[in-house]
Amino acid sequence: MTSVVVFDYGTGNVHSAVKALELAGAEVRLTGDRRQALEADGLVVPGVGAFSAVMQALKAVHGDEIIDRRIAGGRPVLGICVGMQIMFEHGVERGVDTEGLGEWPGTVTQLTAPVLPHMGWDTVTPGEGSTLFHGLEQERFYFVHSYAAQEWSLDVMPPFPKPILTWSEHGQPFLAAIENGPLTATQFHPEKSGEAGIRLLHNWLGTVKN
């Protein structure tokens, strides 16, 4: 069975993420322990709240180093919601520019939409060849956010595979999910997306080598 650590650093829907991953077929541990986070087959990084608060909490337990080390070693990481946003270089919220993990170039900014937050079930447009959304192309997923990455500028050259981008729209297009080698992330909450979310997590687990 694939071992997964849901990284417990004081923010995120950790218990619902644990339950959803267990239903998807993983052996799950909820912990902030560095060794276990590094050694697990997969690491899930949840996140809710402000970009700056999530980064502060993550750095306080050296989570930034753990994530970077795993990705550098080709070890799978899944970021959820703000756990996706912090993978970018910067997040700007209420005029505050916070440095992110810098795994991807770009800045997370507020959506331009008549109603914020973007809350509830919505469709996505999976990128061609997506493993994450295999068999889920017509499904809806649960979002709750006011900020998102709205551009993609990472230029990947062969022989490295091109990242697979999945988009959604609320007032304007934004990135709903990214599949980029060992690093995968979703702006929506799979753990709150019912059967579709569990199936998506099952698809991710299929990419995690134990």
mmCIF file of C-alpha atoms in Angstrom, residues 61-188:
data_model
loop_
_atom_site.group_PDB
_atom_site.id
_atom_site.type_symbol
_atom_site.label_atom_id
_atom_site.label_comp_id
_atom_site.label_asym_id
_atom_site.label_seq_id
_atom_site.Cartn_x
_atom_site.Cartn_y
_atom_site.Cartn_z
ATOM 1 C CA VAL A 61 8.628 23.713 10.908
ATOM 2 C CA HIS A 62 11.084 23.767 7.954
ATOM 3 C CA GLY A 63 8.370 22.538 5.614
ATOM 4 C CA ASP A 64 9.830 24.632 2.811
ATOM 5 C CA GLU A 65 13.069 22.642 3.024
ATOM 6 C CA ILE A 66 11.208 19.320 3.136
ATOM 7 C CA ILE A 67 9.147 20.152 0.039
ATOM 8 C CA ASP A 68 12.165 21.398 -1.910
ATOM 9 C CA ARG A 69 14.210 18.332 -1.006
ATOM 10 C CA ARG A 70 11.450 15.942 -2.048
ATOM 11 C CA ILE A 71 10.905 17.654 -5.392
ATOM 12 C CA ALA A 72 14.637 17.812 -6.094
ATOM 13 C CA GLY A 73 14.782 14.062 -5.491
ATOM 14 C CA GLY A 74 11.760 13.333 -7.690
ATOM 15 C CA ARG A 75 9.589 12.416 -4.702
ATOM 16 C CA PRO A 76 5.854 13.142 -5.229
ATOM 17 C CA VAL A 77 4.232 16.151 -3.565
ATOM 18 C CA LEU A 78 0.567 17.191 -3.820
ATOM 19 C CA GLY A 79 -0.397 20.749 -2.848
ATOM 20 C CA ILE A 80 -4.047 21.595 -2.124
ATOM 21 C CA CYS A 81 -5.670 25.065 -2.265
ATOM 22 C CA VAL A 82 -3.208 27.507 -0.639
ATOM 23 C CA GLY A 83 -0.876 24.506 -0.658
ATOM 24 C CA MET A 84 -0.901 24.983 -4.448
ATOM 25 C CA GLN A 85 -0.567 28.761 -4.326
ATOM 26 C CA ILE A 86 2.587 28.745 -2.206
ATOM 27 C CA MET A 87 4.399 26.707 -4.860
ATOM 28 C CA PHE A 88 4.640 29.937 -6.894
ATOM 29 C CA GLU A 89 7.217 32.689 -6.414
ATOM 30 C CA HIS A 90 4.912 35.243 -4.809
ATOM 31 C CA GLY A 91 1.445 35.783 -3.396
ATOM 32 C CA VAL A 92 -0.120 39.246 -3.180
ATOM 33 C CA GLU A 93 -3.026 39.639 -0.754
ATOM 34 C CA ARG A 94 -4.434 42.980 0.403
ATOM 35 C CA GLY A 95 -1.333 44.773 -0.806
ATOM 36 C CA VAL A 96 1.062 42.418 0.979
ATOM 37 C CA ASP A 97 3.587 40.658 -1.272
ATOM 38 C CA THR A 98 4.793 37.408 0.294
ATOM 39 C CA GLU A 99 7.563 35.238 -1.085
ATOM 40 C CA GLY A 100 6.428 31.709 -1.890
ATOM 41 C CA LEU A 101 8.425 28.513 -2.379
ATOM 42 C CA GLY A 102 9.387 29.404 -5.945
ATOM 43 C CA GLU A 103 8.913 25.926 -7.388
ATOM 44 C CA TRP A 104 7.027 27.640 -10.234
ATOM 45 C CA PRO A 105 7.444 31.171 -11.591
ATOM 46 C CA GLY A 106 4.588 33.611 -11.210
ATOM 47 C CA THR A 107 2.464 35.478 -8.692
ATOM 48 C CA VAL A 108 -0.844 34.497 -7.087
ATOM 49 C CA THR A 109 -3.289 37.422 -7.157
ATOM 50 C CA GLN A 110 -6.938 38.148 -6.451
ATOM 51 C CA LEU A 111 -9.491 37.063 -9.004
ATOM 52 C CA THR A 112 -11.451 39.746 -10.825
ATOM 53 C CA ALA A 113 -15.027 38.555 -10.439
ATOM 54 C CA PRO A 114 -18.446 39.947 -9.468
ATOM 55 C CA VAL A 115 -18.588 37.702 -6.390
ATOM 56 C CA LEU A 116 -15.739 36.595 -4.127
ATOM 57 C CA PRO A 117 -14.846 34.173 -2.781
ATOM 58 C CA HIS A 118 -15.323 31.658 -5.569
ATOM 59 C CA MET A 119 -17.171 29.093 -3.485
ATOM 60 C CA GLY A 120 -18.896 25.892 -4.491
ATOM 61 C CA TRP A 121 -18.832 23.257 -7.222
ATOM 62 C CA ASP A 122 -17.390 24.100 -10.616
ATOM 63 C CA THR A 123 -16.150 22.455 -13.779
ATOM 64 C CA VAL A 124 -12.566 22.307 -14.973
ATOM 65 C CA THR A 125 -10.888 21.890 -18.358
ATOM 66 C CA PRO A 126 -8.153 19.257 -17.978
ATOM 67 C CA GLY A 127 -4.982 19.524 -20.014
ATOM 68 C CA GLU A 128 -4.327 16.993 -22.747
ATOM 69 C CA GLY A 129 -2.886 13.759 -21.399
ATOM 70 C CA SER A 130 -3.859 14.439 -17.798
ATOM 71 C CA THR A 131 -3.418 11.484 -15.457
ATOM 72 C CA LEU A 132 -4.985 13.308 -12.532
ATOM 73 C CA PHE A 133 -8.316 13.808 -14.332
ATOM 74 C CA HIS A 134 -8.420 10.506 -16.214
ATOM 75 C CA GLY A 135 -12.084 9.471 -16.295
ATOM 76 C CA LEU A 136 -13.088 12.684 -14.525
ATOM 77 C CA GLU A 137 -13.175 15.097 -17.430
ATOM 78 C CA GLN A 138 -16.863 15.980 -16.939
ATOM 79 C CA GLU A 139 -16.865 16.099 -13.137
ATOM 80 C CA ARG A 140 -17.252 19.105 -10.843
ATOM 81 C CA PHE A 141 -14.946 19.907 -7.944
ATOM 82 C CA TYR A 142 -15.326 22.028 -4.819
ATOM 83 C CA PHE A 143 -13.612 25.423 -4.721
ATOM 84 C CA VAL A 144 -13.356 28.051 -1.985
ATOM 85 C CA HIS A 145 -10.860 30.834 -2.765
ATOM 86 C CA SER A 146 -10.478 34.459 -3.793
ATOM 87 C CA TYR A 147 -6.902 34.204 -5.093
ATOM 88 C CA ALA A 148 -5.317 32.049 -7.760
ATOM 89 C CA ALA A 149 -2.513 31.750 -10.288
ATOM 90 C CA GLN A 150 -3.896 33.219 -13.504
ATOM 91 C CA GLU A 151 -0.880 32.856 -15.791
ATOM 92 C CA TRP A 152 1.690 30.166 -16.562
ATOM 93 C CA SER A 153 5.173 31.115 -17.703
ATOM 94 C CA LEU A 154 7.379 28.088 -17.018
ATOM 95 C CA ASP A 155 9.117 27.130 -20.255
ATOM 96 C CA VAL A 156 10.114 23.461 -20.119
ATOM 97 C CA MET A 157 12.501 22.173 -22.745
ATOM 98 C CA PRO A 158 12.884 18.556 -23.934
ATOM 99 C CA PRO A 159 13.675 15.970 -22.737
ATOM 100 C CA PHE A 160 11.675 17.130 -19.716
ATOM 101 C CA PRO A 161 7.923 16.549 -20.078
ATOM 102 C CA LYS A 162 5.700 19.562 -20.583
ATOM 103 C CA PRO A 163 3.568 20.384 -17.511
ATOM 104 C CA ILE A 164 -0.123 19.540 -17.837
ATOM 105 C CA LEU A 165 -2.311 22.514 -16.966
ATOM 106 C CA THR A 166 -5.973 22.327 -15.984
ATOM 107 C CA TRP A 167 -8.008 25.531 -16.055
ATOM 108 C CA SER A 168 -11.262 26.760 -14.587
ATOM 109 C CA GLU A 169 -12.994 30.136 -14.678
ATOM 110 C CA HIS A 170 -14.563 32.535 -12.206
ATOM 111 C CA GLY A 171 -14.710 36.006 -13.672
ATOM 112 C CA GLN A 172 -11.523 35.097 -15.523
ATOM 113 C CA PRO A 173 -9.508 31.938 -16.251
ATOM 114 C CA PHE A 174 -7.284 30.568 -13.506
ATOM 115 C CA LEU A 175 -5.208 27.455 -12.959
ATOM 116 C CA ALA A 176 -7.282 24.764 -11.269
ATOM 117 C CA ALA A 177 -4.553 22.100 -11.256
ATOM 118 C CA ILE A 178 -0.990 21.474 -12.414
ATOM 119 C CA GLU A 179 0.832 18.207 -13.084
ATOM 120 C CA ASN A 180 4.558 18.868 -13.301
ATOM 121 C CA GLY A 181 6.755 15.837 -12.712
ATOM 122 C CA PRO A 182 6.826 15.005 -8.998
ATOM 123 C CA LEU A 183 4.895 18.177 -8.124
ATOM 124 C CA THR A 184 1.118 18.133 -8.501
ATOM 125 C CA ALA A 185 -1.333 20.690 -7.130
ATOM 126 C CA THR A 186 -5.019 21.548 -7.141
ATOM 127 C CA GLN A 187 -6.692 24.878 -6.382
ATOM 128 C CA PHE A 188 -9.895 23.055 -5.465
#
